[in-house]
PDB file of C-alpha atoms in Angstrom:
ATOM      1  CA  MET C 454       8.578  -4.018 -25.622  1.00 51.00           C
ATOM      2  CA  TYR C 455       7.474  -7.798 -25.403  1.00 57.00           C
ATOM      3  CA  ASP C 456      10.971  -8.658 -24.903  1.00 75.00           C
ATOM      4  CA  ARG C 457      11.174  -7.369 -21.310  1.00 90.00           C
ATOM      5  CA  PRO C 458       8.131  -8.540 -19.281  1.00 94.00           C
ATOM      6  CA  GLY C 459       8.233  -5.773 -16.861  1.00 94.00           C
ATOM      7  CA  ARG C 460       6.946  -3.639 -19.754  1.00 94.00           C
ATOM      8  CA  VAL C 461       4.250  -5.654 -20.429  1.00 95.00           C
ATOM      9  CA  LEU C 462       2.961  -5.910 -16.789  1.00 96.00           C
ATOM     10  CA  ALA C 463       3.189  -2.093 -16.510  1.00 96.00           C
ATOM     11  CA  LEU C 464       0.764  -1.808 -19.414  1.00 95.00           C
ATOM     12  CA  LEU C 465      -1.340  -4.705 -18.015  1.00 96.00           C
ATOM     13  CA  VAL C 466      -1.441  -3.058 -14.675  1.00 97.00           C
ATOM     14  CA  MET C 467      -2.372   0.307 -15.982  1.00 97.00           C
ATOM     15  CA  LEU C 468      -4.923  -1.131 -18.041  1.00 96.00           C
ATOM     16  CA  LYS C 469      -6.684  -3.132 -15.601  1.00 95.00           C
ATOM     17  CA  SER C 470      -6.501  -0.065 -13.116  1.00 95.00           C
ATOM     18  CA  ALA C 471      -7.989   2.193 -15.506  1.00 94.00           C
ATOM     19  CA  ALA C 472     -10.569  -0.020 -16.380  1.00 92.00           C
ATOM     20  CA  ARG C 473     -11.808  -0.078 -12.478  1.00 91.00           C
ATOM     21  CA  LEU C 474     -10.951   3.535 -11.452  1.00 90.00           C
ATOM     22  CA  GLY C 475     -11.838   5.382 -14.450  1.00 92.00           C
ATOM     23  CA  ARG C 476      -8.510   7.121 -14.517  1.00 93.00           C
ATOM     24  CA  VAL C 477      -4.907   5.878 -15.503  1.00 95.00           C
ATOM     25  CA  PRO C 478      -2.840   5.758 -12.429  1.00 94.00           C
ATOM     26  CA  LYS C 479       0.870   6.200 -12.659  1.00 93.00           C
ATOM     27  CA  LEU C 480       2.771   2.808 -11.710  1.00 94.00           C
ATOM     28  CA  GLY C 481       3.610   3.959  -8.238  1.00 93.00           C
ATOM     29  CA  GLU C 482       0.161   4.411  -7.315  1.00 93.00           C
ATOM     30  CA  ILE C 483      -1.099   0.882  -8.226  1.00 95.00           C
ATOM     31  CA  PRO C 484      -1.257  -0.963  -5.059  1.00 94.00           C
ATOM     32  CA  GLU C 485       1.029  -4.432  -4.963  1.00 95.00           C
ATOM     33  CA  VAL C 486      -1.784  -6.873  -4.568  1.00 95.00           C
ATOM     34  CA  VAL C 487      -3.206  -5.627  -7.970  1.00 95.00           C
ATOM     35  CA  VAL C 488       0.271  -5.945  -9.460  1.00 96.00           C
ATOM     36  CA  VAL C 489       0.613  -9.431  -7.994  1.00 96.00           C
ATOM     37  CA  HIS C 490      -2.826 -10.517  -9.159  1.00 96.00           C
ATOM     38  CA  VAL C 491      -2.284  -9.192 -12.647  1.00 96.00           C
ATOM     39  CA  ARG C 492       1.051 -10.799 -12.919  1.00 96.00           C
ATOM     40  CA  ASP C 493      -0.283 -13.984 -11.602  1.00 95.00           C
ATOM     41  CA  GLN C 494      -2.946 -14.058 -14.442  1.00 95.00           C
ATOM     42  CA  ALA C 495      -0.590 -13.196 -17.071  1.00 95.00           C
ATOM     43  CA  GLY C 496       1.168 -16.037 -16.288  1.00 95.00           C
ATOM     44  CA  LEU C 497       4.283 -13.988 -15.743  1.00 95.00           C
ATOM     45  CA  ALA C 498       7.587 -14.925 -13.537  1.00 94.00           C
ATOM     46  CA  ALA C 499       6.992 -14.136  -9.788  1.00 93.00           C
ATOM     47  CA  GLY C 500       9.836 -11.771  -9.501  1.00 91.00           C
ATOM     48  CA  THR C 501       8.596  -9.834 -12.632  1.00 94.00           C
ATOM     49  CA  ALA C 502       7.726  -5.818 -11.592  1.00 94.00           C
ATOM     50  CA  PRO C 503       6.270  -3.452 -13.616  1.00 96.00           C
ATOM     51  CA  GLU C 504       8.748  -1.114 -15.232  1.00 94.00           C
ATOM     52  CA  ALA C 505       8.813   1.770 -17.530  1.00 93.00           C
ATOM     53  CA  ASP C 506      12.372   3.148 -19.142  1.00 90.00           C
ATOM     54  CA  SER C 507      11.364   6.766 -18.022  1.00 93.00           C
ATOM     55  CA  GLU C 508       9.034   8.973 -17.166  1.00 94.00           C
ATOM     56  CA  ARG C 509       7.982   9.566 -20.615  1.00 95.00           C
ATOM     57  CA  SER C 510       7.833   6.055 -21.532  1.00 93.00           C
ATOM     58  CA  GLU C 511       5.383   5.318 -18.546  1.00 95.00           C
ATOM     59  CA  GLU C 512       3.399   8.398 -20.100  1.00 95.00           C
ATOM     60  CA  ARG C 513       3.218   7.031 -23.336  1.00 95.00           C
ATOM     61  CA  TYR C 514       1.847   3.629 -21.578  1.00 95.00           C
ATOM     62  CA  ARG C 515      -0.876   5.927 -19.830  1.00 95.00           C
ATOM     63  CA  SER C 516      -1.515   7.391 -23.338  1.00 96.00           C
ATOM     64  CA  ALA C 517      -1.900   3.917 -25.027  1.00 96.00           C
ATOM     65  CA  VAL C 518      -4.205   2.975 -22.250  1.00 96.00           C
ATOM     66  CA  ARG C 519      -6.576   5.994 -22.605  1.00 95.00           C
ATOM     67  CA  GLU C 520      -6.555   5.351 -26.103  1.00 95.00           C
ATOM     68  CA  ARG C 521      -7.372   1.795 -25.691  1.00 95.00           C
ATOM     69  CA  LEU C 522     -10.153   2.446 -23.215  1.00 94.00           C
ATOM     70  CA  GLU C 523     -11.384   5.612 -25.154  1.00 94.00           C
ATOM     71  CA  LEU C 524     -10.715   8.048 -22.117  1.00 94.00           C
ATOM     72  CA  LYS C 525     -10.305  11.432 -22.986  1.00 95.00           C
ATOM     73  CA  HIS C 526      -7.507  12.990 -20.609  1.00 94.00           C
ATOM     74  CA  ARG C 527      -8.666  16.563 -20.135  1.00 95.00           C
ATOM     75  CA  PRO C 528      -8.329  17.336 -16.538  1.00 94.00           C
ATOM     76  CA  GLY C 529      -9.805  20.847 -16.531  1.00 95.00           C
ATOM     77  CA  GLU C 530     -12.836  19.967 -18.004  1.00 95.00           C
ATOM     78  CA  ALA C 531     -13.339  17.088 -15.702  1.00 95.00           C
ATOM     79  CA  ARG C 532     -12.714  19.128 -12.740  1.00 96.00           C
ATOM     80  CA  ALA C 533     -15.169  22.012 -14.006  1.00 96.00           C
ATOM     81  CA  VAL C 534     -17.940  19.364 -14.387  1.00 96.00           C
ATOM     82  CA  ALA C 535     -17.107  18.172 -11.008  1.00 95.00           C
ATOM     83  CA  LYS C 536     -17.259  21.266  -9.445  1.00 94.00           C
ATOM     84  CA  ALA C 537     -20.496  22.534 -11.077  1.00 95.00           C
ATOM     85  CA  ALA C 538     -21.854  19.323  -9.733  1.00 94.00           C
ATOM     86  CA  MET C 539     -20.528  19.971  -6.201  1.00 94.00           C
ATOM     87  CA  ARG C 540     -22.005  23.408  -5.936  1.00 92.00           C
ATOM     88  CA  ALA C 541     -25.237  22.284  -7.227  1.00 92.00           C
ATOM     89  CA  ALA C 542     -25.386  19.449  -4.640  1.00 92.00           C
ATOM     90  CA  ALA C 543     -24.098  21.417  -1.740  1.00 90.00           C
ATOM     91  CA  PRO C 544     -27.380  22.557  -0.490  1.00 88.00           C
ATOM     92  CA  VAL C 545     -28.722  19.229   0.062  1.00 86.00           C
ATOM     93  CA  LYS C 546     -25.665  17.215   0.573  1.00 82.00           C
ATOM     94  CA  ALA C 547     -24.287  17.052   4.249  1.00 74.00           C
ATOM     95  CA  HIS C 548     -20.738  15.211   4.074  1.00 86.00           C
ATOM     96  CA  THR C 549     -17.670  15.788   1.768  1.00 88.00           C
ATOM     97  CA  ALA C 550     -17.864  12.070   0.380  1.00 90.00           C
ATOM     98  CA  ASP C 551     -21.529  12.823  -0.733  1.00 91.00           C
ATOM     99  CA  LEU C 552     -20.207  15.905  -2.931  1.00 93.00           C
ATOM    100  CA  VAL C 553     -17.427  13.590  -4.322  1.00 94.00           C
ATOM    101  CA  ASN C 554     -20.004  10.827  -5.132  1.00 94.00           C
ATOM    102  CA  VAL C 555     -22.186  13.382  -7.033  1.00 94.00           C
ATOM    103  CA  ALA C 556     -18.995  14.924  -8.708  1.00 95.00           C
ATOM    104  CA  LEU C 557     -18.178  11.282 -10.076  1.00 94.00           C
ATOM    105  CA  GLU C 558     -21.350  10.273 -11.026  1.00 94.00           C
ATOM    106  CA  GLU C 559     -21.752  13.812 -13.235  1.00 94.00           C
ATOM    107  CA  VAL C 560     -18.353  13.169 -14.780  1.00 94.00           C
ATOM    108  CA  VAL C 561     -19.091   9.364 -15.757  1.00 92.00           C
ATOM    109  CA  ARG C 562     -22.599  10.656 -17.244  1.00 91.00           C
ATOM    110  CA  GLN C 563     -20.858  12.970 -19.738  1.00 88.00           C
ATOM    111  CA  LYS C 564     -20.724  11.673 -23.244  1.00 84.00           C
ATOM    112  CA  GLU C 565     -17.332  11.851 -23.860  1.00 87.00           C
ATOM    113  CA  ARG C 566     -15.913   9.643 -21.283  1.00 92.00           C
ATOM    114  CA  LEU C 567     -13.724  11.972 -19.629  1.00 94.00           C
ATOM    115  CA  GLU C 568     -10.943  10.768 -17.424  1.00 94.00           C
ATOM    116  CA  LEU C 569     -11.812  10.824 -13.752  1.00 94.00           C
ATOM    117  CA  PRO C 570     -10.016  13.226 -11.641  1.00 93.00           C
ATOM    118  CA  ALA C 571      -8.043  11.651  -8.513  1.00 91.00           C
ATOM    119  CA  PHE C 572     -10.124  11.005  -5.512  1.00 90.00           C
ATOM    120  CA  SER C 573      -7.720  13.386  -3.466  1.00 91.00           C
ATOM    121  CA  THR C 574      -8.340  16.437  -5.991  1.00 93.00           C
ATOM    122  CA  LEU C 575     -12.293  15.586  -5.454  1.00 94.00           C
ATOM    123  CA  ASP C 576     -11.915  15.409  -2.098  1.00 93.00           C
ATOM    124  CA  ARG C 577      -9.888  18.981  -1.675  1.00 93.00           C
ATOM    125  CA  MET C 578     -12.214  20.227  -4.446  1.00 93.00           C
ATOM    126  CA  ALA C 579     -15.220  19.487  -2.205  1.00 92.00           C
ATOM    127  CA  ALA C 580     -13.659  20.945   1.079  1.00 90.00           C
ATOM    128  CA  ARG C 581     -13.535  24.125  -0.850  1.00 89.00           C
ATOM    129  CA  ILE C 582     -17.260  24.569  -1.774  1.00 85.00           C
ATOM    130  CA  PRO C 583     -18.406  28.221  -0.440  1.00 68.00           C
ATOM    131  CA  GLY C 584     -21.023  28.978   1.525  1.00 52.00           C
ATOM    132  CA  LEU C 585     -20.933  26.007   4.165  1.00 50.00           C
ATOM    133  CA  GLY C 586     -19.756  28.006   7.032  1.00 40.00           C
ATOM    134  CA  ALA C 587     -16.685  27.488   9.407  1.00 38.00           C
ATOM    135  CA  GLU C 588     -17.845  24.256  10.741  1.00 45.00           C
ATOM    136  CA  PRO C 589     -16.418  21.089   9.224  1.00 48.00           C
ATOM    137  CA  ARG C 590     -18.826  19.753   6.684  1.00 46.00           C
ATOM    138  CA  ARG C 591     -18.666  16.129   8.547  1.00 50.00           C
ATOM    139  CA  HIS C 592     -19.991  17.950  11.658  1.00 48.00           C
ATOM    140  CA  ARG C 593     -22.538  20.053  10.101  1.00 51.00           C
ATOM    141  CA  ARG C 594     -26.129  19.496  11.400  1.00 52.00           C
ATOM    142  CA  ALA C 595     -29.422  20.475   9.950  1.00 55.00           C
ATOM    143  CA  GLN C 596     -31.019  23.567  11.711  1.00 60.00           C
ATOM    144  CA  PRO C 597     -34.763  23.349  12.903  1.00 66.00           C
ATOM    145  CA  ALA C 598     -36.905  25.323  10.347  1.00 65.00           C
ATOM    146  CA  PRO C 599     -37.972  28.712  12.312  1.00 68.00           C
ATOM    147  CA  GLN C 600     -41.717  28.089  13.815  1.00 66.00           C
ATOM    148  CA  GLY C 601     -43.466  30.042  10.944  1.00 64.00           C
ATOM    149  CA  GLN C 602     -42.016  27.800   8.207  1.00 61.00           C
ATOM    150  CA  ARG C 603     -42.936  24.518  10.199  1.00 58.00           C
ATOM    151  CA  ALA C 604     -46.400  25.521  10.495  1.00 61.00           C
ATOM    152  CA  ALA C 605     -46.352  26.330   6.505  1.00 61.00           C
ATOM    153  CA  LEU C 606     -44.991  22.545   5.938  1.00 59.00           C
ATOM    154  CA  ARG C 607     -47.581  20.898   7.527  1.00 57.00           C
TER     155      ARG C 607
END
């Protein structure tokens, strides 16, 4: 592997990205600016691109990065934790982004260093939380309390 700088670069950009994101992205998901930065810091030639010989090789790289960072790749468990957190927060959070943040915080808080779900997964999950009405979440407004309840709050 060390005879091919593209493989080394692939591992390095996955490691750097996973350390920041809490999940190991596929090579195609890593922005070029990150690749250039890591390549420059590693002292690799300017034309070096991250590479894996096959999807299987890329998955082995991703597994090695998870092992190094002690991330547990249990997507079903991470999604279940995120969904429970979103359901609990839904009555008091008015925006999808708030629910995504609550879910991220809860998955990170787990003792077992679960790999975070992709943002798009969390965003779709938040949009499907039941009991929020047909109105899009970003446009929801709090309704005033009925007159009798307002008096009780004083």
